[in-house]
Amino acid sequence: MTIIFDGLAAGMLLFLISVGLSVTLGLMNFVNLAHGAFAMLGGYVCALLLARAGVPFLLAAPAGAIVAALAGVVLERTLYRRLYGASHLDQVLFSIGINFMAISAAHYFFGAQQQAIVLPDFLRGQIKLPGLDVGVYRLFLIVIGLTLALGLQWLVGSTRFGAQLRAAVDNPRAARGLGINVERIFTLTFALGSGLAGLGGALGIEMLGLDPSFPLKYIVSFLIVVAVGGSGNIKGSLIASLMLGLFDVAGKYYLPQAGAFVIYVVMVVMLIARPQGLFGRSAAK
Amino acid sequence: MSTTAPDLSPLRRAAAWKTPELIFWLLPIAAYFLFPKSLSLLSQMAITALFALSLDLILGYAGIVSLGHAAFFGLGAYAAGFLAKYGYGDPLLGLAVGALVAAIVGYITSFLVLRGSDLTRLMVTLGVAMMLYEAANKLTEFTGGVDGLQGVEMHQVIGLFGFDLYGKTAYWYSIGVLFVLFCLARRVVNSPFGLSLRGIKQNVRRMPAIGAPVNGRLTAVYTLGAAYAGIAGALLTQTTQFVSLDVLSFPRSAELMLMLVLGGSGRLYGALIGTMVFMVAHHYLSDLNPQYWQFWLGAVLVLVVLFARDGVMGLAQKMIKAGKS
Amino acid sequence: MSAVLQTRNLVKKFGGFVATNDVSLNIERGARHALIGPNGAGKTTLINLLSGFLEPTSGEVVLKGEIVTKLAQHQRVKRGMVRTFQINCLFAEMTVLEAVSLAVCERLGLGGHWWRPLAAQRDAVDEAAALLASLHLADVANEQTRNLAYGKQRLIEIALALAAKPQVLLLDEPAAGVPTSESRELFETIARLPREVTILLIEHDMDLVFRFADRISVMVNGALLTENTPDEIARDKRVKEVYLGEALDG
């Protein structure tokens, strides 16, 4: 039971970070392999505010999200925008370049060591239930993840912004004709995705760790979520994240010698079993 | 009805060796005498160039995007390593086995890779490479895991030239293999098969409408590219007498793409020149500033994508054209 | 009755939309058969079904007595049925001669040959050159396709199809986007094709259709309205209504 619980918590974290990638990839058709760099940025901001400025965790983590979102706005306006509609290969190369730069910069400013954070007391410890030890922090993650999943679903599915976004993606020209500011919608969406990544990075320090290699270390996991969940599909991302979290935790527990092998096999099998359906919209290109 | 015949000479000339090419191939000879102390770096350069060439075949000519080409490099490297470790140290045999193993895996995975969009291809190639990486990482009793595969002992090349301390044999051996395989690749891309690959890259919709079996062609070139990468991996094992887990890593695939794009893809020489530029830059920049060289690497990648999509070769061609007019 | 190409109850649905509705078509050997109908009638979808670009929801495509419904596009080309595209579908960065040589090589089964250079495949190159000469394209043979004027590119669209030596040629609006003066020339080229080549033509210009075709099928809303000789079609009230409607719209 504890394994299932831990797996769900890990999955929620994965969901927080990956859902932004799913949105840029699925809705904006942009392969942003630098997504993990935004998560890393959020993580460092949070860790620094905690350690050096003594900001409480519940403020530091959102601050990480906000800084990552702002960085997203700046980069989207200056660089990413030029590559909408470029080939996927160009987007991949470009975002790998951004990744390399982010890794080096993190190295330069913060050194190679793992960042450690001290969680506030009320998020530490365990709740003992019969047959199940619930880590408070893990419970916290699950609650946050669920809340955000519902919020996003509502945002994209039921608000004016969501409708405009879907219109802008389906047919940018027609959307422009209707007076929708497509550029602004894309910038906001990109910022939202980056911000969520930043939040995930901040909340994830405790479980995933944080060091300069973060963007490349976890990019595969993020991509798996998008691949399995179907890009641009919030519910799909959530389910895929939870599945991946469970597989990963259970794999490490029952088959420690196999390591990450399990999740790669899961991913490749999923891609082979449903190569088209998984990607929904982007496969149609 | 006027039926003047078209001029066939440009087509006939297309496959002929040109003077700049011949000069280019004098470079390895010159380098041998100019940089006798850097032979091991130069050998690595030749091996990496061969690896880049293998990616050019599948990406530059056929347009198959791969984020996991290191899988085949690593397979070749480990295959040659095991072979030599267990007593079959003949270099050419090692190359053949490396090529074969990589080709078989390439052939099998091609059926997975060819399905779906660019994005699926990126993911599947990445996934396959990561699987192999994890397998090599965990099967420590065979591969040595992160410590690498030790005890690779090589025999003499064609029974005549032993691998020496200065890396002279390693150098000429690497250059020789690169040159032979380059000539082969050159024939392939100038053949009707090569033309059909360009056709697939330029317009995959039209190819079936002129009667070309697209998937068959892609399988063939993917297998060929895998074999080339396998040979490059085997060469690295043989010349360094060691296999590091690194041969399968993601950065190796990513850097390879960078080298190709830097040089200009779909041109064969772009792969060679991109590798040279990259490795020389790597050598000097990481001397200056070992930790942060990755930053400049990233910056160059971003700039190339934004401003010089055809790489060094593309820029050179533009300048030559501008000079003429 | 020697139908070289038939469809039997062909249906294609995209979700709830029926693009091809129970189409049974017979094309006689050597026919100059035109397929007309208002925009959105499903003409291009039918070509896509015939050539194998799309798979039908139900029904069969029969080529020279053989059911080819399940065959891939390139296998249908090998059996002699070749199409052109309404919107240019060319090899932008190849020279014209390279592109046509490529198509000839594929027909001759040389496409997989990887040792001898293209230039050494003399038969293929000579045939490509002759084809270009016959289409008055000799002077642009060594130009890159993308640098050519639109009218020339339309000709190359046809040249690529002819390189496959079709027995059945499916022409999807060959003159689309070409100025009237040039489209006459284009049609003269098509009209000069040997009589044994069966042609199914989609075209909007009624003048061209009635001069060129010896048989006309009319499609409306995915279904066949009627099929007859040009004279009969010209007298058919229902056809007039369909086109009158369109003329008023556009």
CSV table of N, CA, C and O in Angstrom, one decimal, chain A residues 41-143:
chain,number,residue,atom,x,y,z
A,41,LEU,N,14.7,25.9,-12.9
A,41,LEU,CA,14.8,27.3,-12.5
A,41,LEU,C,13.9,27.5,-11.3
A,41,LEU,O,14.3,28.1,-10.3
A,42,GLY,N,12.6,27.0,-11.4
A,42,GLY,CA,11.7,27.1,-10.3
A,42,GLY,C,12.3,26.5,-9.0
A,42,GLY,O,12.2,27.0,-7.9
A,43,GLY,N,13.0,25.4,-9.2
A,43,GLY,CA,13.6,24.7,-8.0
A,43,GLY,C,14.7,25.5,-7.4
A,43,GLY,O,14.7,25.7,-6.2
A,44,TYR,N,15.5,26.1,-8.2
A,44,TYR,CA,16.6,26.9,-7.6
A,44,TYR,C,16.1,28.1,-6.9
A,44,TYR,O,16.6,28.5,-5.8
A,45,VAL,N,15.1,28.8,-7.5
A,45,VAL,CA,14.6,30.0,-6.9
A,45,VAL,C,14.0,29.6,-5.5
A,45,VAL,O,14.3,30.3,-4.5
A,46,CYS,N,13.3,28.5,-5.5
A,46,CYS,CA,12.7,28.1,-4.2
A,46,CYS,C,13.8,27.8,-3.2
A,46,CYS,O,13.7,28.2,-2.1
A,47,ALA,N,14.7,27.0,-3.6
A,47,ALA,CA,15.8,26.6,-2.7
A,47,ALA,C,16.6,27.8,-2.2
A,47,ALA,O,16.9,27.8,-1.0
A,48,LEU,N,16.9,28.8,-3.0
A,48,LEU,CA,17.6,29.9,-2.6
A,48,LEU,C,16.8,30.8,-1.6
A,48,LEU,O,17.3,31.2,-0.6
A,49,LEU,N,15.6,31.0,-2.0
A,49,LEU,CA,14.7,31.8,-1.1
A,49,LEU,C,14.6,31.2,0.3
A,49,LEU,O,14.6,31.9,1.3
A,50,LEU,N,14.5,29.9,0.3
A,50,LEU,CA,14.4,29.2,1.6
A,50,LEU,C,15.7,29.3,2.4
A,50,LEU,O,15.7,29.7,3.6
A,51,ALA,N,16.8,29.0,1.7
A,51,ALA,CA,18.1,28.9,2.4
A,51,ALA,C,18.7,30.2,2.8
A,51,ALA,O,19.2,30.4,3.9
A,52,ARG,N,18.6,31.2,1.8
A,52,ARG,CA,19.3,32.4,2.0
A,52,ARG,C,18.5,33.5,2.6
A,52,ARG,O,18.9,34.4,3.3
A,53,ALA,N,17.2,33.6,2.1
A,53,ALA,CA,16.3,34.7,2.5
A,53,ALA,C,15.4,34.3,3.6
A,53,ALA,O,14.6,35.1,4.2
A,54,GLY,N,15.3,33.0,3.9
A,54,GLY,CA,14.4,32.6,5.0
A,54,GLY,C,12.9,32.7,4.7
A,54,GLY,O,12.1,32.8,5.6
A,55,VAL,N,12.6,32.7,3.4
A,55,VAL,CA,11.2,32.8,3.0
A,55,VAL,C,10.5,31.5,3.3
A,55,VAL,O,11.1,30.5,3.1
A,56,PRO,N,9.3,31.6,3.8
A,56,PRO,CA,8.6,30.3,4.1
A,56,PRO,C,8.4,29.5,2.9
A,56,PRO,O,8.2,30.0,1.8
A,57,PHE,N,8.3,28.2,3.0
A,57,PHE,CA,8.2,27.3,1.9
A,57,PHE,C,7.0,27.5,1.1
A,57,PHE,O,7.0,27.5,-0.2
A,58,LEU,N,5.9,27.8,1.7
A,58,LEU,CA,4.6,28.0,1.0
A,58,LEU,C,4.6,29.2,0.2
A,58,LEU,O,3.8,29.4,-0.7
A,59,LEU,N,5.6,30.1,0.4
A,59,LEU,CA,5.7,31.3,-0.5
A,59,LEU,C,6.8,31.1,-1.5
A,59,LEU,O,6.7,31.5,-2.6
A,60,ALA,N,7.9,30.4,-1.1
A,60,ALA,CA,9.0,30.2,-1.9
A,60,ALA,C,8.7,29.3,-3.2
A,60,ALA,O,9.1,29.6,-4.3
A,61,ALA,N,7.8,28.3,-2.9
A,61,ALA,CA,7.5,27.5,-4.1
A,61,ALA,C,6.7,28.2,-5.1
A,61,ALA,O,7.1,28.2,-6.3
A,62,PRO,N,5.6,28.9,-4.8
A,62,PRO,CA,5.0,29.7,-5.8
A,62,PRO,C,5.9,30.8,-6.4
A,62,PRO,O,5.8,31.1,-7.6
A,63,ALA,N,6.8,31.3,-5.6
A,63,ALA,CA,7.8,32.3,-6.2
A,63,ALA,C,8.6,31.6,-7.3
A,63,ALA,O,8.8,32.2,-8.4
A,64,GLY,N,9.0,30.4,-7.1
A,64,GLY,CA,9.7,29.6,-8.1
A,64,GLY,C,8.8,29.5,-9.4
A,64,GLY,O,9.3,29.7,-10.5
A,65,ALA,N,7.5,29.2,-9.2
A,65,ALA,CA,6.6,29.1,-10.3
A,65,ALA,C,6.6,30.4,-11.1
A,65,ALA,O,6.6,30.5,-12.3
A,66,ILE,N,6.5,31.5,-10.3
A,66,ILE,CA,6.3,32.8,-11.0
A,66,ILE,C,7.6,33.2,-11.8
A,66,ILE,O,7.5,33.7,-12.9
A,67,VAL,N,8.7,33.0,-11.2
A,67,VAL,CA,10.0,33.3,-11.9
A,67,VAL,C,10.1,32.5,-13.2
A,67,VAL,O,10.4,33.0,-14.2
A,68,ALA,N,9.7,31.2,-13.0
A,68,ALA,CA,9.8,30.3,-14.2
A,68,ALA,C,8.8,30.8,-15.3
A,68,ALA,O,9.2,30.8,-16.5
A,69,ALA,N,7.7,31.2,-14.9
A,69,ALA,CA,6.7,31.7,-15.8
A,69,ALA,C,7.2,33.0,-16.5
A,69,ALA,O,7.0,33.1,-17.7
A,70,LEU,N,7.8,33.9,-15.7
A,70,LEU,CA,8.3,35.1,-16.3
A,70,LEU,C,9.4,34.8,-17.3
A,70,LEU,O,9.5,35.3,-18.4
A,71,ALA,N,10.3,33.8,-16.9
A,71,ALA,CA,11.4,33.4,-17.9
A,71,ALA,C,10.7,32.9,-19.1
A,71,ALA,O,11.2,33.1,-20.3
A,72,GLY,N,9.7,32.1,-19.0
A,72,GLY,CA,8.9,31.6,-20.1
A,72,GLY,C,8.4,32.7,-21.0
A,72,GLY,O,8.6,32.6,-22.3
A,73,VAL,N,7.9,33.7,-20.5
A,73,VAL,CA,7.4,34.8,-21.3
A,73,VAL,C,8.5,35.5,-22.1
A,73,VAL,O,8.4,35.7,-23.3
A,74,VAL,N,9.6,35.7,-21.4
A,74,VAL,CA,10.7,36.4,-22.0
A,74,VAL,C,11.3,35.5,-23.2
A,74,VAL,O,11.4,36.0,-24.3
A,75,LEU,N,11.5,34.3,-22.9
A,75,LEU,CA,12.1,33.4,-24.0
A,75,LEU,C,11.1,33.2,-25.1
A,75,LEU,O,11.5,33.1,-26.3
A,76,GLU,N,9.8,33.1,-24.8
A,76,GLU,CA,8.8,32.9,-25.8
A,76,GLU,C,8.8,34.1,-26.7
A,76,GLU,O,8.8,33.9,-27.9
A,77,ARG,N,8.8,35.3,-26.1
A,77,ARG,CA,8.7,36.5,-26.9
A,77,ARG,C,10.0,36.6,-27.8
A,77,ARG,O,9.9,37.1,-28.9
A,78,THR,N,11.1,36.3,-27.3
A,78,THR,CA,12.3,36.6,-28.0
A,78,THR,C,12.8,35.5,-28.9
A,78,THR,O,13.2,35.7,-30.1
A,79,LEU,N,12.6,34.2,-28.5
A,79,LEU,CA,13.2,33.1,-29.3
A,79,LEU,C,12.2,32.1,-29.7
A,79,LEU,O,12.1,31.8,-30.9
A,80,TYR,N,11.5,31.5,-28.8
A,80,TYR,CA,10.6,30.4,-29.2
A,80,TYR,C,9.7,30.7,-30.3
A,80,TYR,O,9.5,30.0,-31.2
A,81,ARG,N,9.1,32.0,-30.3
A,81,ARG,CA,8.2,32.4,-31.3
A,81,ARG,C,8.7,32.2,-32.7
A,81,ARG,O,7.9,31.9,-33.6
A,82,ARG,N,10.0,32.4,-32.9
A,82,ARG,CA,10.5,32.3,-34.2
A,82,ARG,C,10.5,30.9,-34.8
A,82,ARG,O,10.6,30.7,-36.0
A,83,LEU,N,10.3,29.9,-33.9
A,83,LEU,CA,10.4,28.5,-34.3
A,83,LEU,C,9.0,27.8,-34.4
A,83,LEU,O,8.9,26.7,-34.6
A,84,TYR,N,7.9,28.6,-34.1
A,84,TYR,CA,6.6,27.9,-34.3
A,84,TYR,C,6.5,27.6,-35.8
A,84,TYR,O,6.9,28.4,-36.6
A,85,GLY,N,6.1,26.5,-36.1
A,85,GLY,CA,6.0,26.1,-37.5
A,85,GLY,C,7.3,25.7,-38.2
A,85,GLY,O,7.3,25.2,-39.3
A,86,ALA,N,8.4,25.8,-37.4
A,86,ALA,CA,9.6,25.1,-37.9
A,86,ALA,C,9.5,23.6,-37.8
A,86,ALA,O,8.6,23.1,-37.2
A,87,SER,N,10.4,22.9,-38.4
A,87,SER,CA,10.4,21.5,-38.3
A,87,SER,C,10.6,21.0,-36.9
A,87,SER,O,11.3,21.7,-36.1
A,88,HIS,N,10.1,19.8,-36.5
A,88,HIS,CA,10.4,19.3,-35.2
A,88,HIS,C,11.8,19.2,-34.9
A,88,HIS,O,12.3,19.4,-33.8
A,89,LEU,N,12.6,18.8,-35.9
A,89,LEU,CA,14.0,18.7,-35.7
A,89,LEU,C,14.7,20.0,-35.3
A,89,LEU,O,15.4,20.0,-34.3
A,90,ASP,N,14.3,21.1,-35.9
A,90,ASP,CA,14.8,22.4,-35.5
A,90,ASP,C,14.5,22.7,-34.1
A,90,ASP,O,15.3,23.2,-33.3
A,91,GLN,N,13.2,22.4,-33.8
A,91,GLN,CA,12.8,22.7,-32.4
A,91,GLN,C,13.6,21.9,-31.4
A,91,GLN,O,13.9,22.4,-30.3
A,92,VAL,N,13.8,20.6,-31.7
A,92,VAL,CA,14.6,19.8,-30.8
A,92,VAL,C,16.0,20.3,-30.7
A,92,VAL,O,16.5,20.5,-29.5
A,93,LEU,N,16.6,20.6,-31.8
A,93,LEU,CA,18.0,21.1,-31.7
A,93,LEU,C,18.0,22.4,-30.9
A,93,LEU,O,18.9,22.6,-30.0
A,94,PHE,N,17.1,23.3,-31.2
A,94,PHE,CA,17.1,24.6,-30.5
A,94,PHE,C,16.9,24.4,-29.0
A,94,PHE,O,17.6,25.0,-28.1
A,95,SER,N,16.0,23.5,-28.6
A,95,SER,CA,15.7,23.4,-27.2
A,95,SER,C,16.8,22.6,-26.5
A,95,SER,O,17.0,22.8,-25.3
A,96,ILE,N,17.5,21.7,-27.2
A,96,ILE,CA,18.6,21.1,-26.6
A,96,ILE,C,19.7,22.1,-26.3
A,96,ILE,O,20.3,22.1,-25.2
A,97,GLY,N,19.8,23.1,-27.2
A,97,GLY,CA,20.8,24.2,-27.0
A,97,GLY,C,20.4,25.0,-25.8
A,97,GLY,O,21.3,25.2,-24.9
A,98,ILE,N,19.2,25.3,-25.6
A,98,ILE,CA,18.7,26.0,-24.4
A,98,ILE,C,19.0,25.2,-23.2
A,98,ILE,O,19.5,25.7,-22.2
A,99,ASN,N,18.8,23.9,-23.3
A,99,ASN,CA,19.1,23.0,-22.1
A,99,ASN,C,20.6,23.1,-21.7
A,99,ASN,O,20.9,23.2,-20.6
A,100,PHE,N,21.4,23.0,-22.7
A,100,PHE,CA,22.9,23.0,-22.4
A,100,PHE,C,23.2,24.3,-21.7
A,100,PHE,O,24.0,24.3,-20.8
A,101,MET,N,22.7,25.4,-22.3
A,101,MET,CA,23.0,26.7,-21.7
A,101,MET,C,22.5,26.8,-20.2
A,101,MET,O,23.2,27.3,-19.3
A,102,ALA,N,21.3,26.2,-20.0
A,102,ALA,CA,20.7,26.3,-18.7
A,102,ALA,C,21.6,25.5,-17.7
A,102,ALA,O,21.8,25.9,-16.5
A,103,ILE,N,22.0,24.3,-18.2
A,103,ILE,CA,22.8,23.4,-17.3
A,103,ILE,C,24.1,24.1,-16.9
A,103,ILE,O,24.5,24.1,-15.7
A,104,SER,N,24.7,24.7,-17.9
A,104,SER,CA,26.0,25.4,-17.6
A,104,SER,C,25.8,26.5,-16.7
A,104,SER,O,26.6,26.8,-15.8
A,105,ALA,N,24.7,27.3,-16.9
A,105,ALA,CA,24.5,28.5,-16.1
A,105,ALA,C,24.2,28.0,-14.6
A,105,ALA,O,24.8,28.6,-13.7
A,106,ALA,N,23.5,27.0,-14.5
A,106,ALA,CA,23.2,26.5,-13.1
A,106,ALA,C,24.5,26.1,-12.4
A,106,ALA,O,24.7,26.3,-11.2
A,107,HIS,N,25.3,25.4,-13.2
A,107,HIS,CA,26.6,25.0,-12.7
A,107,HIS,C,27.4,26.2,-12.2
A,107,HIS,O,28.0,26.2,-11.2
A,108,TYR,N,27.4,27.2,-13.0
A,108,TYR,CA,28.2,28.4,-12.8
A,108,TYR,C,27.7,29.1,-11.5
A,108,TYR,O,28.5,29.5,-10.6
A,109,PHE,N,26.4,29.3,-11.4
A,109,PHE,CA,25.8,30.0,-10.3
A,109,PHE,C,25.7,29.2,-9.0
A,109,PHE,O,25.9,29.7,-7.9
A,110,PHE,N,25.4,27.9,-9.1
A,110,PHE,CA,25.0,27.2,-7.9
A,110,PHE,C,25.9,26.0,-7.6
A,110,PHE,O,25.8,25.3,-6.6
A,111,GLY,N,26.9,25.7,-8.5
A,111,GLY,CA,27.8,24.6,-8.3
A,111,GLY,C,27.1,23.3,-8.6
A,111,GLY,O,25.9,23.2,-8.9
A,112,ALA,N,27.9,22.2,-8.6
A,112,ALA,CA,27.4,20.9,-9.1
A,112,ALA,C,26.6,20.2,-8.0
A,112,ALA,O,26.0,19.2,-8.3
A,113,GLN,N,26.7,20.6,-6.7
A,113,GLN,CA,26.1,19.8,-5.7
A,113,GLN,C,24.6,19.8,-5.7
A,113,GLN,O,23.9,20.7,-6.2
A,114,GLN,N,24.0,18.8,-5.0
A,114,GLN,CA,22.6,18.7,-4.8
A,114,GLN,C,22.1,19.8,-3.9
A,114,GLN,O,22.8,20.1,-2.9
A,115,GLN,N,21.0,20.4,-4.2
A,115,GLN,CA,20.4,21.4,-3.3
A,115,GLN,C,19.5,20.7,-2.3
A,115,GLN,O,18.7,19.8,-2.7
A,116,ALA,N,19.7,21.0,-1.0
A,116,ALA,CA,18.8,20.4,-0.1
A,116,ALA,C,17.9,21.4,0.5
A,116,ALA,O,18.3,22.6,0.6
A,117,ILE,N,16.7,21.1,0.8
A,117,ILE,CA,15.8,22.1,1.5
A,117,ILE,C,15.3,21.5,2.8
A,117,ILE,O,15.2,20.2,2.9
A,118,VAL,N,14.9,22.3,3.7
A,118,VAL,CA,14.3,21.9,4.9
A,118,VAL,C,12.8,22.2,4.8
A,118,VAL,O,12.4,23.4,4.6
A,119,LEU,N,12.0,21.2,4.9
A,119,LEU,CA,10.6,21.4,4.8
A,119,LEU,C,10.1,22.0,6.1
A,119,LEU,O,10.6,21.7,7.2
A,120,PRO,N,9.0,22.8,6.1
A,120,PRO,CA,8.4,23.3,7.3
A,120,PRO,C,7.9,22.1,8.1
A,120,PRO,O,7.5,21.0,7.6
A,121,ASP,N,7.8,22.3,9.4
A,121,ASP,CA,7.4,21.1,10.3
A,121,ASP,C,6.1,20.5,9.9
A,121,ASP,O,5.9,19.3,9.9
A,122,PHE,N,5.1,21.4,9.6
A,122,PHE,CA,3.8,20.8,9.3
A,122,PHE,C,3.7,19.9,8.1
A,122,PHE,O,2.7,19.3,7.9
A,123,LEU,N,4.8,19.9,7.2
A,123,LEU,CA,4.8,19.1,6.1
A,123,LEU,C,5.6,17.8,6.3
A,123,LEU,O,5.8,17.0,5.4
A,124,ARG,N,6.2,17.7,7.5
A,124,ARG,CA,7.1,16.6,7.7
A,124,ARG,C,6.3,15.5,8.5
A,124,ARG,O,5.2,15.7,9.0
A,125,GLY,N,7.0,14.4,8.6
A,125,GLY,CA,6.4,13.3,9.5
A,125,GLY,C,5.4,12.5,8.7
A,125,GLY,O,5.2,12.6,7.5
A,126,GLN,N,4.8,11.6,9.4
A,126,GLN,CA,4.0,10.6,8.8
A,126,GLN,C,2.7,10.5,9.6
A,126,GLN,O,2.6,10.7,10.8
A,127,ILE,N,1.7,10.1,8.9
A,127,ILE,CA,0.4,9.8,9.6
A,127,ILE,C,0.3,8.3,9.6
A,127,ILE,O,0.4,7.6,8.5
A,128,LYS,N,0.2,7.7,10.7
A,128,LYS,CA,0.1,6.2,10.8
A,128,LYS,C,-1.3,5.8,10.7
A,128,LYS,O,-2.2,6.1,11.5
A,129,LEU,N,-1.6,5.0,9.6
A,129,LEU,CA,-2.9,4.4,9.5
A,129,LEU,C,-2.7,2.9,9.5
A,129,LEU,O,-1.5,2.4,9.3
A,130,PRO,N,-3.7,2.1,9.8
A,130,PRO,CA,-3.5,0.6,9.8
A,130,PRO,C,-3.0,0.2,8.4
A,130,PRO,O,-3.7,0.4,7.4
A,131,GLY,N,-1.8,-0.4,8.4
A,131,GLY,CA,-1.3,-1.0,7.1
A,131,GLY,C,-0.8,0.1,6.2
A,131,GLY,O,-0.4,-0.3,5.1
A,132,LEU,N,-0.7,1.3,6.6
A,132,LEU,CA,-0.3,2.3,5.6
A,132,LEU,C,0.3,3.5,6.3
A,132,LEU,O,-0.3,4.1,7.2
A,133,ASP,N,1.6,3.8,6.0
A,133,ASP,CA,2.2,5.0,6.5
A,133,ASP,C,2.1,6.1,5.5
A,133,ASP,O,2.7,6.0,4.4
A,134,VAL,N,1.4,7.2,5.8
A,134,VAL,CA,1.2,8.2,4.8
A,134,VAL,C,2.2,9.4,5.2
A,134,VAL,O,2.1,10.0,6.2
A,135,GLY,N,3.1,9.6,4.2
A,135,GLY,CA,4.0,10.8,4.4
A,135,GLY,C,3.2,12.0,4.2
A,135,GLY,O,2.4,12.1,3.2
A,136,VAL,N,3.3,13.0,5.1
A,136,VAL,CA,2.4,14.2,5.0
A,136,VAL,C,2.8,15.0,3.7
A,136,VAL,O,1.9,15.4,3.0
A,137,TYR,N,4.1,15.0,3.4
A,137,TYR,CA,4.5,15.8,2.2
A,137,TYR,C,3.9,15.2,1.0
A,137,TYR,O,3.4,15.8,0.0
A,138,ARG,N,3.9,13.8,1.0
A,138,ARG,CA,3.4,13.1,-0.2
A,138,ARG,C,1.9,13.4,-0.4
A,138,ARG,O,1.3,13.6,-1.5
A,139,LEU,N,1.2,13.4,0.8
A,139,LEU,CA,-0.3,13.7,0.8
A,139,LEU,C,-0.5,15.1,0.2
A,139,LEU,O,-1.4,15.3,-0.6
A,140,PHE,N,0.4,16.0,0.7
A,140,PHE,CA,0.3,17.4,0.2
A,140,PHE,C,0.5,17.5,-1.3
A,140,PHE,O,-0.3,18.1,-2.0
A,141,LEU,N,1.4,16.7,-1.8
A,141,LEU,CA,1.6,16.7,-3.3
A,141,LEU,C,0.4,16.2,-4.0
A,141,LEU,O,0.0,16.7,-5.1
A,142,ILE,N,-0.2,15.1,-3.5
A,142,ILE,CA,-1.3,14.5,-4.2
A,142,ILE,C,-2.5,15.5,-4.2
A,142,ILE,O,-3.1,15.7,-5.2
A,143,VAL,N,-2.7,16.2,-3.1
A,143,VAL,CA,-3.8,17.2,-3.0
A,143,VAL,C,-3.5,18.3,-4.1
A,143,VAL,O,-4.4,18.7,-4.8
